[in-house]
Coordinates of C-alpha atoms in Angstrom, one line a residue:
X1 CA -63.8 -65.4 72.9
X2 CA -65.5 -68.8 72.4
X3 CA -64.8 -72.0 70.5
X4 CA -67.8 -73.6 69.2
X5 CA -67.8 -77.4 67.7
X6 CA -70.0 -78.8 64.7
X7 CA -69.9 -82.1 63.7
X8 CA -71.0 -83.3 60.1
X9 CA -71.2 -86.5 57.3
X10 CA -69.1 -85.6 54.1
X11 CA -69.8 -86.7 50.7
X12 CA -71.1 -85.9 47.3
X13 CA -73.9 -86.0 44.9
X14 CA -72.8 -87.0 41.5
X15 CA -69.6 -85.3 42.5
X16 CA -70.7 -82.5 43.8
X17 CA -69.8 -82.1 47.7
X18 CA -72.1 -82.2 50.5
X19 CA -71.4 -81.0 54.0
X20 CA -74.6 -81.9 56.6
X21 CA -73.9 -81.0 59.6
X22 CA -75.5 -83.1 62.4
X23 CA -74.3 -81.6 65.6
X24 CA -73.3 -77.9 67.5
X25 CA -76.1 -75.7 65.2
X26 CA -78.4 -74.0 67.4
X27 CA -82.2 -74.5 67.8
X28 CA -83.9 -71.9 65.2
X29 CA -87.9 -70.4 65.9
X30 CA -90.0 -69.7 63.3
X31 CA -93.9 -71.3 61.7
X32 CA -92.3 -72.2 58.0
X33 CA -89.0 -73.2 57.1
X34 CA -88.6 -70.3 55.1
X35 CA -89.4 -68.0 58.0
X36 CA -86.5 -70.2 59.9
X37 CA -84.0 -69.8 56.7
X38 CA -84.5 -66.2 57.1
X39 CA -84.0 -66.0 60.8
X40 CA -80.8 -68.3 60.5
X41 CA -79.5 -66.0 58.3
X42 CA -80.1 -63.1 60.6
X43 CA -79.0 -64.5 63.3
X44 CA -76.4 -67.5 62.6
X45 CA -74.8 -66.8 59.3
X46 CA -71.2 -66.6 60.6
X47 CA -72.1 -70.8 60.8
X48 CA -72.7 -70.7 57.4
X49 CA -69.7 -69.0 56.1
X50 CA -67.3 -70.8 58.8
X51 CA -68.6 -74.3 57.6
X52 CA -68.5 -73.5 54.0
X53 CA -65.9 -70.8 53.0
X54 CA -62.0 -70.9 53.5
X55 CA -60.6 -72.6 55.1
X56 CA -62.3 -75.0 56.3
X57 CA -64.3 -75.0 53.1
X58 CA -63.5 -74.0 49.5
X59 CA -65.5 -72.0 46.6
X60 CA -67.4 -75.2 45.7
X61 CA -68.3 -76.5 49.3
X62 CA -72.1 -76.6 49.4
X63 CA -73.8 -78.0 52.5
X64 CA -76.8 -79.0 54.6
X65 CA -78.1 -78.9 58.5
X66 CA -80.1 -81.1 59.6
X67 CA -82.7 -80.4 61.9
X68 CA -85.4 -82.4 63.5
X69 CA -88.9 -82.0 60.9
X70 CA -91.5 -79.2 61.5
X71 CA -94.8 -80.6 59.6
X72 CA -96.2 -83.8 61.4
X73 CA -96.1 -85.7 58.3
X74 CA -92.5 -85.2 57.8
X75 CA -88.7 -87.2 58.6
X76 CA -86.2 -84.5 58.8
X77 CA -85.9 -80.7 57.9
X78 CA -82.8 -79.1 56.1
X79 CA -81.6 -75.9 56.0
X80 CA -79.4 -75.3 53.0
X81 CA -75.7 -73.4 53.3
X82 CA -73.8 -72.6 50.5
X83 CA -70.7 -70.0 49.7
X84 CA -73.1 -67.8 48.0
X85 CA -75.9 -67.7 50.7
X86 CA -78.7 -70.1 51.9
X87 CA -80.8 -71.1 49.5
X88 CA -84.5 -72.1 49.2
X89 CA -83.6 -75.3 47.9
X90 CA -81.3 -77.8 46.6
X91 CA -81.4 -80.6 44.8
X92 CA -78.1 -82.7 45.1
X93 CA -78.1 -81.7 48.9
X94 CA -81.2 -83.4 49.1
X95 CA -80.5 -86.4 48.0
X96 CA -77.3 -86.5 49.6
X97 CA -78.6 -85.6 52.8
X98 CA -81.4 -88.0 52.7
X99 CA -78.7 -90.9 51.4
X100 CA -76.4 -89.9 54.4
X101 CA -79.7 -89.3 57.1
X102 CA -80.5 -93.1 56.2
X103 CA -77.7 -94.7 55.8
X104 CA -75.6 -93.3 59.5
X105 CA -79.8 -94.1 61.4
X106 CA -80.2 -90.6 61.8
X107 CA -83.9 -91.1 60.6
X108 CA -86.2 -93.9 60.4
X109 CA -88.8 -92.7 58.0
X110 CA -92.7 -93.1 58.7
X111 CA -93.1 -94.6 55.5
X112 CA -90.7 -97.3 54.4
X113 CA -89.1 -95.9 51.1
X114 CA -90.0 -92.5 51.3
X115 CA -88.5 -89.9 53.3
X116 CA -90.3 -86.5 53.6
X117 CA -88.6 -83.2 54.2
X118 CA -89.4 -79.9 55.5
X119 CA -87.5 -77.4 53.6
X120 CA -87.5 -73.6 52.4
X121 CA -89.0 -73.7 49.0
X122 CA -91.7 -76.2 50.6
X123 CA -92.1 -79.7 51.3
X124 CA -90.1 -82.6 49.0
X125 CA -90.7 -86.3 49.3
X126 CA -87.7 -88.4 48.5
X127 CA -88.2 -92.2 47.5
X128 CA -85.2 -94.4 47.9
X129 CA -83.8 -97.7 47.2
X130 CA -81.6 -100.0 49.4
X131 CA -79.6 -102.7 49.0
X132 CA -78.3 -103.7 52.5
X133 CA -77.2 -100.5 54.6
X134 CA -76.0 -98.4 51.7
X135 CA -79.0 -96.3 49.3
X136 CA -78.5 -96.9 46.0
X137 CA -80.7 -94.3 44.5
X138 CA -82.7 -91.2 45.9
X139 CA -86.1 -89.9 43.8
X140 CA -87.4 -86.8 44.9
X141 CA -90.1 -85.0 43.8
X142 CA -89.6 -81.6 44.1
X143 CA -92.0 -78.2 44.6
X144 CA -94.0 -76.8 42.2
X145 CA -91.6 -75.7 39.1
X146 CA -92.5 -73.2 36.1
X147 CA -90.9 -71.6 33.2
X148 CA -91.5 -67.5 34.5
X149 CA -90.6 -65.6 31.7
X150 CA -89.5 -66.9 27.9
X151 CA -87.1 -65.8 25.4
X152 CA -86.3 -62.2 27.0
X153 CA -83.8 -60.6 25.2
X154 CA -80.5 -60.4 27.8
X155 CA -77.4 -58.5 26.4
X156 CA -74.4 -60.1 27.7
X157 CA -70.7 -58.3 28.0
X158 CA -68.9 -61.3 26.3
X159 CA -72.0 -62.9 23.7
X160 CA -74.0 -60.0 22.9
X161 CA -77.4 -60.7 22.5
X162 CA -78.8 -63.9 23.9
X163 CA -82.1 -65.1 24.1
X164 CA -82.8 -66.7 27.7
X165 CA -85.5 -69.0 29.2
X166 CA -86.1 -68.0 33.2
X167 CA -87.4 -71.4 35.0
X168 CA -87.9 -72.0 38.6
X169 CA -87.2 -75.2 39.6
X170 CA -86.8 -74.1 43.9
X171 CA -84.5 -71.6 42.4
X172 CA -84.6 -69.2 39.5
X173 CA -81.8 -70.0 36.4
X174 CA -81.6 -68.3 33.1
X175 CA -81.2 -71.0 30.6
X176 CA -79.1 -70.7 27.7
X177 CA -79.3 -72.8 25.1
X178 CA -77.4 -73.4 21.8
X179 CA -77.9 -70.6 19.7
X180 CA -76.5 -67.9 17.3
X181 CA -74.2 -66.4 19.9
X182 CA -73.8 -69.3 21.9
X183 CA -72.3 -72.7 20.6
X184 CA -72.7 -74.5 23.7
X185 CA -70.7 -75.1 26.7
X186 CA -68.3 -77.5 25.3
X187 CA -66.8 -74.5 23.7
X188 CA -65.4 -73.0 26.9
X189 CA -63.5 -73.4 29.8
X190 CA -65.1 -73.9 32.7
X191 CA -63.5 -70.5 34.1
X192 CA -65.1 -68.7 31.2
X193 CA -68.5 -70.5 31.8
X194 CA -67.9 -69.1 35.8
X195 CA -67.0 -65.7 34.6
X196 CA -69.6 -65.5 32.4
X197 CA -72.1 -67.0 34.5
X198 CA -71.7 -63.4 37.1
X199 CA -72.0 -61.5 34.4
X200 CA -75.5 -63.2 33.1
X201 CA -76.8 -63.2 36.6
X202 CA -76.0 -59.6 37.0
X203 CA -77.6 -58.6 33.2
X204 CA -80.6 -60.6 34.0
X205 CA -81.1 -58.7 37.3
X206 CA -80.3 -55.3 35.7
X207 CA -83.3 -56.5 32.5
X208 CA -86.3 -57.9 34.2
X209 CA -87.6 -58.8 37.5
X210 CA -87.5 -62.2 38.5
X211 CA -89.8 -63.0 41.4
X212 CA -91.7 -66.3 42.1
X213 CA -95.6 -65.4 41.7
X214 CA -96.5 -67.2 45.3
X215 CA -93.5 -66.0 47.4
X216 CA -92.1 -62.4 46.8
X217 CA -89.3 -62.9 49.3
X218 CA -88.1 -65.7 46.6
X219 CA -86.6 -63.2 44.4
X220 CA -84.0 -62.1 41.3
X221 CA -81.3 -64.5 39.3
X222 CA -78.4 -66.0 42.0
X223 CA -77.6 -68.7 39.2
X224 CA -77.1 -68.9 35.7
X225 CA -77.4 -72.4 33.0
X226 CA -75.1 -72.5 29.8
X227 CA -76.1 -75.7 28.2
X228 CA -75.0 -78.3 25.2
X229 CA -74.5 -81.4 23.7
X230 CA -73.8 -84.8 25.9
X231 CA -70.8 -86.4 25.9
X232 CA -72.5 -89.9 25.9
X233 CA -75.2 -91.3 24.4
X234 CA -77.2 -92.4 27.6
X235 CA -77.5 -88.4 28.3
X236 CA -80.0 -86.1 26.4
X237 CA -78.7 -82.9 27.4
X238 CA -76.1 -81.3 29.0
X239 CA -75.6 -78.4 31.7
X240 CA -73.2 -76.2 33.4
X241 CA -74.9 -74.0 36.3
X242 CA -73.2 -71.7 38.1
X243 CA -74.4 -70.3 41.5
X244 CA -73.1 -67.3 43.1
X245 CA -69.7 -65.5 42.3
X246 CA -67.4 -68.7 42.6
X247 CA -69.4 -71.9 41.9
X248 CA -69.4 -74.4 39.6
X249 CA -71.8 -77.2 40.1
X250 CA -70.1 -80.5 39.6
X251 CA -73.3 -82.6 39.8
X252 CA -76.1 -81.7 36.7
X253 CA -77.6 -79.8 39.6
X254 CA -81.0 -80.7 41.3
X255 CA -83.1 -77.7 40.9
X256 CA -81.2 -76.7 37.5
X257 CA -82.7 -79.9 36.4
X258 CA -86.3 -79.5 37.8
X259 CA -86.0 -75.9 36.0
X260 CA -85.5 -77.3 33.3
X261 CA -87.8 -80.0 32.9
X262 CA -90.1 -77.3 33.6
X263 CA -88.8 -74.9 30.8
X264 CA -88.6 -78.0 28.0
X265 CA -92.4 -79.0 29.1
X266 CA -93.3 -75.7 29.1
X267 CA -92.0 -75.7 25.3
X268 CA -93.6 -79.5 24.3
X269 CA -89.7 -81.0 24.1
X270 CA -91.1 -83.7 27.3
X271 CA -93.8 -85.4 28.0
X272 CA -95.3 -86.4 31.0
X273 CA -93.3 -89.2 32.3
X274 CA -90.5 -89.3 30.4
X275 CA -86.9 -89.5 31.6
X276 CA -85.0 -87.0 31.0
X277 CA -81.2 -87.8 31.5
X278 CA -79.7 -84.8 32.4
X279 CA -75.6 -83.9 32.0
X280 CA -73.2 -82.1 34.2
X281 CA -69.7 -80.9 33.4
X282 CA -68.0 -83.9 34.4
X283 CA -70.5 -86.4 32.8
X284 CA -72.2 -87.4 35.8
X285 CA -76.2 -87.2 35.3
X286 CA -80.0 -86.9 37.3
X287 CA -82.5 -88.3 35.4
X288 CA -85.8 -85.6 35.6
X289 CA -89.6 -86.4 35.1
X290 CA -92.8 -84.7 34.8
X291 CA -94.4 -86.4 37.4
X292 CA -97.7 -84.5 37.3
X293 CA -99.0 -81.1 36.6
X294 CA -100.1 -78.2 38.7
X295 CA -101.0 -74.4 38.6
X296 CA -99.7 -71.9 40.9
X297 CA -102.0 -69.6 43.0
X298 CA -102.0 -67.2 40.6
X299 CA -102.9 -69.6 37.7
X300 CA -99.2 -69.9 36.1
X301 CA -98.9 -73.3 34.7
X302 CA -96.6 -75.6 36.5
X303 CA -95.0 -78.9 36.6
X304 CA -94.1 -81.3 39.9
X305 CA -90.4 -82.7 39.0
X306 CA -88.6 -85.4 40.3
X307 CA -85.1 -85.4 40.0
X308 CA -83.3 -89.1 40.5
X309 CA -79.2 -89.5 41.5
X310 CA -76.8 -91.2 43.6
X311 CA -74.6 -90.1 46.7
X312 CA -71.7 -91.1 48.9
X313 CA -70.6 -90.6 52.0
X314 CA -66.8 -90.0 52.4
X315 CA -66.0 -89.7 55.6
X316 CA -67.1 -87.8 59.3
X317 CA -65.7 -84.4 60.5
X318 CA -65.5 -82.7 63.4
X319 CA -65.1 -78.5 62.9
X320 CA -63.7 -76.3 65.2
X321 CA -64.4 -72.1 65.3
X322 CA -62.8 -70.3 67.7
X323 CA -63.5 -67.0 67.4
X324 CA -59.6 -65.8 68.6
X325 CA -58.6 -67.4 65.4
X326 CA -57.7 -65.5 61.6
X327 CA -60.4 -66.3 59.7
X328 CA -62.8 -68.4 62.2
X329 CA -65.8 -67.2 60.0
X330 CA -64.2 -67.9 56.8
X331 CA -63.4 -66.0 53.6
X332 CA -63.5 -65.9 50.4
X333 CA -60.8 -64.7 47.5
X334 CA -63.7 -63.0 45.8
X335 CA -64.1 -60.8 48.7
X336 CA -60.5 -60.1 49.0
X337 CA -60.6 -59.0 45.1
X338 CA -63.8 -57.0 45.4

């Protein structure tokens, strides 16, 4: 039996909670992040699911580590933990972990303004504005994002037929917007949105094959986007993703948003350069941009995003896991059901 002791910054993006743990992770191998994402999960996912399930988390914890950064050119690396796995990317846990890296010291970044960051899906660089000690607004610019497959034809349990837009934006969302079947999300609860959400991840997975044309390991639907109108005027659109079995992003969601900058470009509904002021459940917003345009190895069209928000640190924790303990590597209700 052991006890093992992680210590981490607590926050939230736009509401949406971030855990980054700063201290007690082990040192992880690997040439790419992605190769080091896969090995932490091989090796170290009881961390994962200790730090961000029950009961020392909750079905909406999501969560960063920070590590030292593997390129030369970059200020910090991240690994991204969640209650439904670790992901390639994420964009509220980026700019909360690169408001919290700055504003404990933790980093003092190369280049004043911009922090870079060694992550999964890539490489993101992250401008950043100050006023005093506390960051006032984060502006990444995140990997290569493309609208993968348009208007397939997904028959859902609860809607019927729905047609859906598959965008990458660091992860894979179908996108559902307004239509025949589908009102909009202000309709629903946001326990139908969750319930429904599964079952469009799982009828998406049965349908087509989602895999990202440069990276085969970055594979099949883990999220799922029910859209609608804003609830204020200074918003253009509004979104409620889901990832996993059990969460409900608070915040409009950082690669949701990059998705779907990607998706509405891909479609001619933005421009290069133009902000789009993006809507979560709770009315808190990222504002997206075309920053520049790219193509994929494979010649698939693409966009460069930035996503633009505001976090806050709440307070510092110190978690304990001792393995002689009910539950030391968490759990989840979903489990118990299933």
């Amino acid at each position: 039996m052991s006890t093992h002791s992680f210590k981490s910054i607590e926050g939230h993006t736009e509401g949406m909670p971030v855990r980054m743990v700063i201290a007690g992770v082990p040192a992880i191998s690997g040439t790419t992040m992605d190769e080091r994402r896969r090995l932490f999960v091989r090796d170290h996912d009881w961390i994962r699911r200790a730090l961000m399930l029950e009961p020392r988390g909750h079905s909406h914890m999501s969560g960063t580590i920070l590590y030292p950064p593997l390129s030369e050119d970059a200020d910090m690396s991240l690994i991204f933990i969640e209650t439904s796995g670790c992901l390639p990317m994420c964009g509220h846990a980026s700019i909360g972990s690169v408001s919290f890296a700055l504003e404990a010291g933790l980093i003092q970044p190369k280049s004043p303004g911009t922090v870079v960051v060694d992550v999964p899906a890539g490489k993101l660089r992250a401008r950043y504005a100050m006023e005093g000690d506390r960051v006032t607004a984060v502006r990444f610019t995140n990997v290569p994002s493309f609208l993968l497959h348009r208007d397939i034809e997904i028959q859902h349990p609860y809607f019927g037929r729905l047609a859906v837009d598959i965008a990458y934006g660091g992860n894979f969302y179908p996108i559902v917007e307004v239509q025949p079947n589908f009102p909009g999300c202000e309709h629903f609860s946001p326990g139908q949105l969750l319930e429904w959400g599964r079952e469009m991840q799982a009828a998406v997975n049965s349908t087509i094959d989602v895999v990202h044309p440069d990276n085969p390991g970055i594979c099949g639907v883990k999220h799922a986007m029910w859209t609608g109108a804003p609830i204020s005027d200074d918003a253009h659109a509004r979104a409620v993703v889901i990832a996993g079995d059990s969460l409900i992003d608070r915040s409009p969601c950082g690669t949701g948003t990059s998705a779907r900058v990607a998706q509405r470009y891909a479609r001619g509904l933005l421009t290069k350069g133009h902000a789009f002021r993006h809507q979560s459940l709770i009315g808190s917003c990222f504002t997206g941009r075309v920053e520049s345009t790219t193509k994929l190895e494979n010649g698939l069209d693409a966009v460069l995003p930035s996503v633009e928000g505001r976090a806050w640190i709440t307070g510092q924790a110190e978690h304990y896991v001792d393995d002689s303990q009910p539950y030391a590597h968490g759990f989840s209700l979903q489990e118990c059901v299933n």
